Amino acid sequence: QVQLVESGGGLVQAGGSLRLSCEASGRTFSRNTMGWFRQVPGKEREFVAAITWSGGSIIYADSVRGRFTISRDNAKNTVYLQMNSLKPEDTAVYYCALDTSGVVGRRAEPFDYWGRGTQVTVSS
């Protein structure tokens, strides 16, 4: 089993920054892909960013490209999401996810393990 624990969420003013972290523990599987998704009540979970094991493949949602940066430290089993120039529409619960296949993609279904989420609220 894999456990994912997110941290770093909070309340920030528009234009501000936050850095989310997600630490994986248990059988984390080598060569996994890690991703971030977000969800607003009443809406479907939305892809944000994903990164392969080596960091050689990184993809972003159009809505966050240029403002968010995903990175990982495999020695610490941790993936990060640096969020800059935050907007009120970025307000959501942010979830970390792990895909054991190692293939990078935007769909939620291939991700095998999920964290419980961390709330990000951006005030205008």
Tab-separated table of C-alpha atoms in Angstrom:
chain	number	residue	atom	x	y	z
A	1	GLN	CA	0.000	0.000	0.000
A	2	VAL	CA	0.995	3.594	-0.571
A	3	GLN	CA	0.134	6.489	1.676
A	4	LEU	CA	0.183	10.045	0.374
A	5	VAL	CA	0.020	13.011	2.717
A	6	GLU	CA	-0.344	16.550	1.418
A	7	SER	CA	0.632	19.698	3.294
A	8	GLY	CA	1.136	23.391	2.667
A	9	GLY	CA	-2.393	24.513	1.901
A	10	GLY	CA	-3.908	27.614	3.428
A	11	LEU	CA	-5.410	31.021	2.848
A	12	VAL	CA	-3.583	33.506	0.644
A	13	GLN	CA	-4.446	36.745	-1.108
A	14	ALA	CA	-4.679	36.938	-4.867
A	15	GLY	CA	-1.231	37.343	-6.379
A	16	GLY	CA	0.385	35.443	-3.537
A	17	SER	CA	2.197	32.116	-3.469
A	18	LEU	CA	1.934	28.764	-1.754
A	19	ARG	CA	4.035	25.622	-1.908
A	20	LEU	CA	2.295	22.289	-1.548
A	21	SER	CA	4.156	19.147	-0.564
A	22	CYS	CA	3.139	15.511	-0.804
A	23	GLU	CA	5.122	12.813	0.940
A	24	ALA	CA	4.687	9.206	-0.116
A	25	SER	CA	5.290	6.266	2.187
A	26	GLY	CA	4.861	2.528	2.050
A	27	ARG	CA	5.452	0.682	-1.204
A	28	THR	CA	5.967	3.737	-3.380
A	29	PHE	CA	7.004	1.800	-6.543
A	30	SER	CA	10.015	2.920	-8.490
A	31	ARG	CA	9.515	4.810	-11.735
A	32	ASN	CA	6.131	6.134	-10.659
A	33	THR	CA	4.451	9.252	-11.962
A	34	MET	CA	3.216	11.806	-9.453
A	35	GLY	CA	0.465	14.296	-10.085
A	36	TRP	CA	-1.609	17.054	-8.592
A	37	PHE	CA	-5.335	17.455	-9.118
A	38	ARG	CA	-7.847	19.862	-7.618
A	39	GLN	CA	-11.553	19.830	-6.953
A	40	VAL	CA	-14.209	22.379	-6.146
A	41	PRO	CA	-17.477	21.219	-4.537
A	42	GLY	CA	-19.977	20.234	-7.182
A	43	LYS	CA	-17.375	19.920	-9.932
A	44	GLU	CA	-15.254	17.091	-11.280
A	45	ARG	CA	-11.695	16.620	-10.167
A	46	GLU	CA	-9.411	18.670	-12.432
A	47	PHE	CA	-5.886	17.860	-13.548
A	48	VAL	CA	-3.231	20.380	-12.505
A	49	ALA	CA	0.228	18.925	-13.185
A	50	ALA	CA	2.170	15.671	-13.395
A	51	ILE	CA	5.812	14.617	-13.389
A	52	THR	CA	7.535	11.354	-14.224
A	53	TRP	CA	10.082	9.649	-11.992
A	54	SER	CA	13.081	11.214	-13.704
A	55	GLY	CA	11.441	14.575	-14.105
A	56	GLY	CA	12.035	14.258	-17.828
A	57	SER	CA	8.347	14.600	-18.638
A	58	ILE	CA	6.248	17.311	-17.015
A	59	ILE	CA	2.811	18.450	-18.088
A	60	TYR	CA	0.508	21.198	-16.857
A	61	ALA	CA	-3.095	22.229	-17.264
A	62	ASP	CA	-3.427	25.282	-19.482
A	63	SER	CA	-4.988	27.186	-16.588
A	64	VAL	CA	-1.844	26.951	-14.443
A	65	ARG	CA	0.995	26.824	-16.969
A	66	GLY	CA	3.484	29.584	-16.322
A	67	ARG	CA	2.264	30.090	-12.751
A	68	PHE	CA	2.660	26.639	-11.139
A	69	THR	CA	5.752	24.455	-11.044
A	70	ILE	CA	5.790	20.761	-10.169
A	71	SER	CA	8.978	19.119	-8.936
A	72	ARG	CA	10.025	16.056	-6.965
A	73	ASP	CA	12.745	14.806	-4.661
A	74	ASN	CA	12.908	11.035	-5.035
A	75	ALA	CA	15.290	10.662	-2.106
A	76	LYS	CA	12.552	12.114	0.102
A	77	ASN	CA	9.643	10.459	-1.763
A	78	THR	CA	8.141	13.916	-2.020
A	79	VAL	CA	6.517	15.889	-4.816
A	80	TYR	CA	6.000	19.636	-4.677
A	81	LEU	CA	3.713	22.150	-6.325
A	82	GLN	CA	4.941	25.724	-6.249
A	83	MET	CA	1.988	28.002	-6.935
A	84	ASN	CA	2.655	31.631	-7.822
A	85	SER	CA	0.403	34.480	-8.953
A	86	LEU	CA	-2.548	32.746	-7.356
A	87	LYS	CA	-6.060	33.673	-8.459
A	88	PRO	CA	-9.393	33.241	-6.677
A	89	GLU	CA	-10.299	30.602	-9.258
A	90	ASP	CA	-7.417	28.485	-7.973
A	91	THR	CA	-9.396	27.949	-4.770
A	92	ALA	CA	-9.959	24.205	-4.369
A	93	VAL	CA	-8.946	21.114	-2.466
A	94	TYR	CA	-5.652	19.954	-3.950
A	95	TYR	CA	-4.942	16.235	-4.151
A	96	CYS	CA	-1.681	14.421	-4.682
A	97	ALA	CA	-1.782	11.191	-6.705
A	98	LEU	CA	0.594	8.397	-7.701
A	99	ASP	CA	0.487	6.365	-10.910
A	100	THR	CA	2.502	3.156	-10.711
A	101	SER	CA	2.665	2.790	-14.501
A	102	GLY	CA	5.112	5.665	-14.833
A	103	VAL	CA	3.284	7.061	-17.849
A	104	VAL	CA	2.441	10.768	-17.698
A	105	GLY	CA	-1.085	11.879	-18.492
A	106	ARG	CA	-3.945	14.207	-17.548
A	107	ARG	CA	-6.614	11.649	-16.721
A	108	ALA	CA	-7.372	10.833	-13.099
A	109	GLU	CA	-8.296	7.190	-13.710
A	110	PRO	CA	-4.749	5.817	-14.187
A	111	PHE	CA	-3.607	7.170	-10.835
A	112	ASP	CA	-3.671	4.324	-8.336
A	113	TYR	CA	-3.249	6.122	-5.045
A	114	TRP	CA	-4.568	9.401	-3.724
A	115	GLY	CA	-3.992	11.622	-0.733
A	116	ARG	CA	-6.765	13.153	1.343
A	117	GLY	CA	-6.227	16.628	-0.006
A	118	THR	CA	-5.269	20.035	1.312
A	119	GLN	CA	-7.431	23.145	1.059
A	120	VAL	CA	-6.157	26.155	-0.867
A	121	THR	CA	-8.200	29.334	-0.591
A	122	VAL	CA	-7.307	32.461	-2.565
A	123	SER	CA	-9.073	35.637	-1.516
A	124	SER	CA	-9.693	38.507	-3.897
